[in-house]
């Protein structure tokens, strides 16, 4: 097939890779079968109650907590030999975390990996949702550091669970109120709390709030794994996900004064890159796959855009591109 | 009028409430009724079971035996047996609790406005401007400078914290407020101002109140009726003036005679 050509693997075809690449001495995909079964049961429960955090017996993984142990355990328990895995870290396929996790699964499960969003069947992500629309039959797995959205306001775990059980979420709005009182707007820029299926308030993991609207009625299955906190939760396909806000301070996503310096995209999430000690900077797409795809199609950005114009853009709210 | 309709049944009916901590008695077989608009004082020495009783009847502690019926807007509910969601709804809309230590009743690192607004938002208000206006309104009522709305309570004086706690509880127009020694941590002049404020609010909002205190002067000023507790039991009860002017039980006599008259 045509898509095969873009898939990165050591061997030529899928089957020969599985035979030759799996490390000896480890079970398929690292975790033992009992653990995988336990995690699958947890996932089923999580999918049945959208947004509800289900405890599970998180295992030690061969990397530190906070580096994606939760997401990796979900991936390990779901991945089959025919799956194609994509791993991103803050949108990029070539960062250390993404490269290591991709290599981990190609060595322990012998699966094919890819950087292209539309080719992947499993996407493990840290802190971003790809710009390319996910389709049904894809699964996106989020690495979650702190699954409890109410944690910073109510430290007592017993009380927090009761608040979830009784749907007492007034305190979450107190947090938003405080933001507006102090900063004049809802200043939370990542891990922006959402209401799932009109019932549970959920932490979407530290994705930028720019990505929040993508979660709403997404055709792909969304799974969230927190290894240190031992929680799994899920948003099934086509589930309503609403970002919390006030009637007079509606939810808004970030805007940028410039377009991507490489591909000229004006609709993707941009990273600010500082170029030197004089404060010059440029913005590039955080989603490397999205950016490369556009560059391949012939789109180009304008790196010379002056910062002065950027300020005008912020005031008028317009995004102009060369 | 709404008042008239609910006048023929007590707002709170406490029937034979007991609380045991193992073999130790917290309080034993306490009965009373609280009528709409009434202020009931519970007095007694330290360790006599006042706070235990208050916690039992305000739904924060499960009594060992007995029952508490609350005649709220949604009909009569048994505070000991009602489902938790129903009980907690009543507690955060129609009741309020003012604690002795403001740290128990306030969120110390949330601004004054946020503290007052919490109950409003918990009850479904999703409009920042309205929450803000209501918070300003209540700060004014409890005599806190409106400029302090965005300050956190740790920067407030003890008296201000206590007044903020009162505002936070009264913002949803509750019918029943429980107070646990609201004035005991304050110096005398601040106490007097707070009592003045409370007296005004009770009459203005037609509040019913159960107030625990060891300060007889406070009850003389605010309470219509008194219950005197000793060793977990109610030893005497009656109209405030009657109990204080003509105490029958030896302990009450002791209590009344121990007030210093300068």
PDB file of C-alpha atoms in Angstrom, chain B residues 117-234:
ATOM      1  CA  UNK B 117     -19.054  33.740  45.799  1.00  0.00           C
ATOM      2  CA  UNK B 118     -18.343  30.065  46.413  1.00  0.00           C
ATOM      3  CA  UNK B 119     -21.836  29.170  47.558  1.00  0.00           C
ATOM      4  CA  UNK B 120     -23.418  31.151  44.748  1.00  0.00           C
ATOM      5  CA  UNK B 121     -21.330  29.324  42.164  1.00  0.00           C
ATOM      6  CA  UNK B 122     -21.931  26.003  43.890  1.00  0.00           C
ATOM      7  CA  UNK B 123     -25.626  26.667  43.457  1.00  0.00           C
ATOM      8  CA  UNK B 124     -25.253  27.211  39.740  1.00  0.00           C
ATOM      9  CA  UNK B 125     -24.551  30.920  39.219  1.00  0.00           C
ATOM     10  CA  UNK B 126     -22.277  31.131  36.168  1.00  0.00           C
ATOM     11  CA  UNK B 127     -21.988  34.876  35.693  1.00  0.00           C
ATOM     12  CA  UNK B 128     -18.839  36.572  36.975  1.00  0.00           C
ATOM     13  CA  UNK B 129     -20.354  40.051  37.067  1.00  0.00           C
ATOM     14  CA  UNK B 130     -23.301  38.927  39.172  1.00  0.00           C
ATOM     15  CA  UNK B 131     -21.090  37.019  41.608  1.00  0.00           C
ATOM     16  CA  UNK B 132     -18.901  40.096  41.929  1.00  0.00           C
ATOM     17  CA  UNK B 133     -21.812  42.449  42.545  1.00  0.00           C
ATOM     18  CA  UNK B 134     -23.280  40.191  45.186  1.00  0.00           C
ATOM     19  CA  UNK B 135     -19.903  39.860  46.903  1.00  0.00           C
ATOM     20  CA  UNK B 136     -19.470  43.653  47.000  1.00  0.00           C
ATOM     21  CA  UNK B 137     -22.972  44.023  48.342  1.00  0.00           C
ATOM     22  CA  UNK B 138     -22.259  41.588  51.167  1.00  0.00           C
ATOM     23  CA  UNK B 139     -18.891  43.079  52.036  1.00  0.00           C
ATOM     24  CA  UNK B 140     -20.711  46.356  52.545  1.00  0.00           C
ATOM     25  CA  UNK B 141     -23.329  44.671  54.728  1.00  0.00           C
ATOM     26  CA  UNK B 142     -20.691  43.204  57.023  1.00  0.00           C
ATOM     27  CA  UNK B 143     -18.765  46.485  57.071  1.00  0.00           C
ATOM     28  CA  UNK B 144     -15.652  45.390  55.211  1.00  0.00           C
ATOM     29  CA  UNK B 145     -14.126  47.973  52.872  1.00  0.00           C
ATOM     30  CA  UNK B 146     -15.053  47.033  49.297  1.00  0.00           C
ATOM     31  CA  UNK B 147     -11.449  47.655  48.235  1.00  0.00           C
ATOM     32  CA  UNK B 148     -10.499  44.518  50.129  1.00  0.00           C
ATOM     33  CA  UNK B 149     -12.569  42.274  47.826  1.00  0.00           C
ATOM     34  CA  UNK B 150      -9.523  40.816  46.097  1.00  0.00           C
ATOM     35  CA  UNK B 151      -7.441  40.403  49.250  1.00  0.00           C
ATOM     36  CA  UNK B 152      -7.031  36.984  50.794  1.00  0.00           C
ATOM     37  CA  UNK B 153      -8.365  36.406  54.322  1.00  0.00           C
ATOM     38  CA  UNK B 154      -4.908  35.820  55.841  1.00  0.00           C
ATOM     39  CA  UNK B 155      -4.337  39.551  55.436  1.00  0.00           C
ATOM     40  CA  UNK B 156      -7.536  40.327  57.394  1.00  0.00           C
ATOM     41  CA  UNK B 157      -7.822  40.999  61.105  1.00  0.00           C
ATOM     42  CA  UNK B 158      -9.602  38.446  63.310  1.00  0.00           C
ATOM     43  CA  UNK B 159     -12.797  40.490  63.443  1.00  0.00           C
ATOM     44  CA  UNK B 160     -12.836  40.977  59.678  1.00  0.00           C
ATOM     45  CA  UNK B 161     -12.296  37.261  59.081  1.00  0.00           C
ATOM     46  CA  UNK B 162     -15.231  36.499  61.329  1.00  0.00           C
ATOM     47  CA  UNK B 163     -17.425  39.009  59.492  1.00  0.00           C
ATOM     48  CA  UNK B 164     -16.304  37.588  56.155  1.00  0.00           C
ATOM     49  CA  UNK B 165     -17.293  34.139  57.374  1.00  0.00           C
ATOM     50  CA  UNK B 166     -20.739  35.467  58.210  1.00  0.00           C
ATOM     51  CA  UNK B 167     -21.074  37.072  54.768  1.00  0.00           C
ATOM     52  CA  UNK B 168     -19.968  33.858  53.076  1.00  0.00           C
ATOM     53  CA  UNK B 169     -22.691  31.946  54.887  1.00  0.00           C
ATOM     54  CA  UNK B 170     -25.503  34.435  54.494  1.00  0.00           C
ATOM     55  CA  UNK B 171     -25.045  35.141  50.779  1.00  0.00           C
ATOM     56  CA  UNK B 172     -27.492  32.424  49.736  1.00  0.00           C
ATOM     57  CA  UNK B 173     -30.145  33.753  52.153  1.00  0.00           C
ATOM     58  CA  UNK B 174     -30.187  30.727  54.423  1.00  0.00           C
ATOM     59  CA  UNK B 175     -33.011  30.249  56.917  1.00  0.00           C
ATOM     60  CA  UNK B 176     -30.912  28.668  59.616  1.00  0.00           C
ATOM     61  CA  UNK B 177     -27.430  29.542  60.825  1.00  0.00           C
ATOM     62  CA  UNK B 178     -25.308  27.617  63.289  1.00  0.00           C
ATOM     63  CA  UNK B 179     -22.709  29.579  65.191  1.00  0.00           C
ATOM     64  CA  UNK B 180     -19.949  28.002  67.223  1.00  0.00           C
ATOM     65  CA  UNK B 181     -18.515  30.589  69.609  1.00  0.00           C
ATOM     66  CA  UNK B 182     -18.480  33.292  66.929  1.00  0.00           C
ATOM     67  CA  UNK B 183     -17.093  35.978  69.230  1.00  0.00           C
ATOM     68  CA  UNK B 184     -14.736  34.128  71.534  1.00  0.00           C
ATOM     69  CA  UNK B 185     -11.502  34.837  69.679  1.00  0.00           C
ATOM     70  CA  UNK B 186     -12.125  38.574  69.503  1.00  0.00           C
ATOM     71  CA  UNK B 187     -11.392  41.447  71.854  1.00  0.00           C
ATOM     72  CA  UNK B 188     -14.297  43.119  73.636  1.00  0.00           C
ATOM     73  CA  UNK B 189     -14.811  46.129  71.381  1.00  0.00           C
ATOM     74  CA  UNK B 190     -14.733  43.989  68.237  1.00  0.00           C
ATOM     75  CA  UNK B 191     -17.095  41.527  69.924  1.00  0.00           C
ATOM     76  CA  UNK B 192     -19.564  44.317  70.542  1.00  0.00           C
ATOM     77  CA  UNK B 193     -19.478  45.426  66.896  1.00  0.00           C
ATOM     78  CA  UNK B 194     -19.895  41.882  65.655  1.00  0.00           C
ATOM     79  CA  UNK B 195     -22.831  41.293  67.972  1.00  0.00           C
ATOM     80  CA  UNK B 196     -24.403  44.526  66.829  1.00  0.00           C
ATOM     81  CA  UNK B 197     -24.005  43.415  63.235  1.00  0.00           C
ATOM     82  CA  UNK B 198     -25.443  39.975  63.954  1.00  0.00           C
ATOM     83  CA  UNK B 199     -28.427  41.435  65.773  1.00  0.00           C
ATOM     84  CA  UNK B 200     -29.140  43.649  62.784  1.00  0.00           C
ATOM     85  CA  UNK B 201     -28.837  40.798  60.292  1.00  0.00           C
ATOM     86  CA  UNK B 202     -31.005  38.432  62.324  1.00  0.00           C
ATOM     87  CA  UNK B 203     -33.896  40.870  62.354  1.00  0.00           C
ATOM     88  CA  UNK B 204     -33.350  42.084  58.797  1.00  0.00           C
ATOM     89  CA  UNK B 205     -33.172  38.633  57.221  1.00  0.00           C
ATOM     90  CA  UNK B 206     -35.518  36.889  59.660  1.00  0.00           C
ATOM     91  CA  UNK B 207     -32.859  34.280  60.448  1.00  0.00           C
ATOM     92  CA  UNK B 208     -33.172  31.429  62.850  1.00  0.00           C
ATOM     93  CA  UNK B 209     -29.991  30.724  64.715  1.00  0.00           C
ATOM     94  CA  UNK B 210     -28.484  28.165  67.034  1.00  0.00           C
ATOM     95  CA  UNK B 211     -25.565  29.709  68.842  1.00  0.00           C
ATOM     96  CA  UNK B 212     -23.081  27.932  71.034  1.00  0.00           C
ATOM     97  CA  UNK B 213     -21.200  30.132  73.464  1.00  0.00           C
ATOM     98  CA  UNK B 214     -19.794  30.225  76.946  1.00  0.00           C
ATOM     99  CA  UNK B 215     -20.357  33.936  77.132  1.00  0.00           C
ATOM    100  CA  UNK B 216     -23.598  34.717  78.961  1.00  0.00           C
ATOM    101  CA  UNK B 217     -23.494  38.366  77.930  1.00  0.00           C
ATOM    102  CA  UNK B 218     -23.659  37.337  74.276  1.00  0.00           C
ATOM    103  CA  UNK B 219     -26.705  35.171  74.881  1.00  0.00           C
ATOM    104  CA  UNK B 220     -28.391  37.919  76.870  1.00  0.00           C
ATOM    105  CA  UNK B 221     -28.016  40.212  73.887  1.00  0.00           C
ATOM    106  CA  UNK B 222     -28.979  37.813  71.076  1.00  0.00           C
ATOM    107  CA  UNK B 223     -30.736  34.670  72.253  1.00  0.00           C
ATOM    108  CA  UNK B 224     -34.450  34.341  72.829  1.00  0.00           C
ATOM    109  CA  UNK B 225     -34.141  30.992  74.540  1.00  0.00           C
ATOM    110  CA  UNK B 226     -31.334  29.197  76.345  1.00  0.00           C
ATOM    111  CA  UNK B 227     -30.231  25.642  76.913  1.00  0.00           C
ATOM    112  CA  UNK B 228     -27.702  25.147  79.705  1.00  0.00           C
ATOM    113  CA  UNK B 229     -25.481  22.103  79.293  1.00  0.00           C
ATOM    114  CA  UNK B 230     -23.304  20.261  81.782  1.00  0.00           C
ATOM    115  CA  UNK B 231     -21.479  16.966  81.285  1.00  0.00           C
ATOM    116  CA  UNK B 232     -23.307  16.287  78.036  1.00  0.00           C
ATOM    117  CA  UNK B 233     -26.799  16.835  79.395  1.00  0.00           C
ATOM    118  CA  UNK B 234     -29.213  19.736  79.183  1.00  0.00           C
TER     119      UNK B 234
END
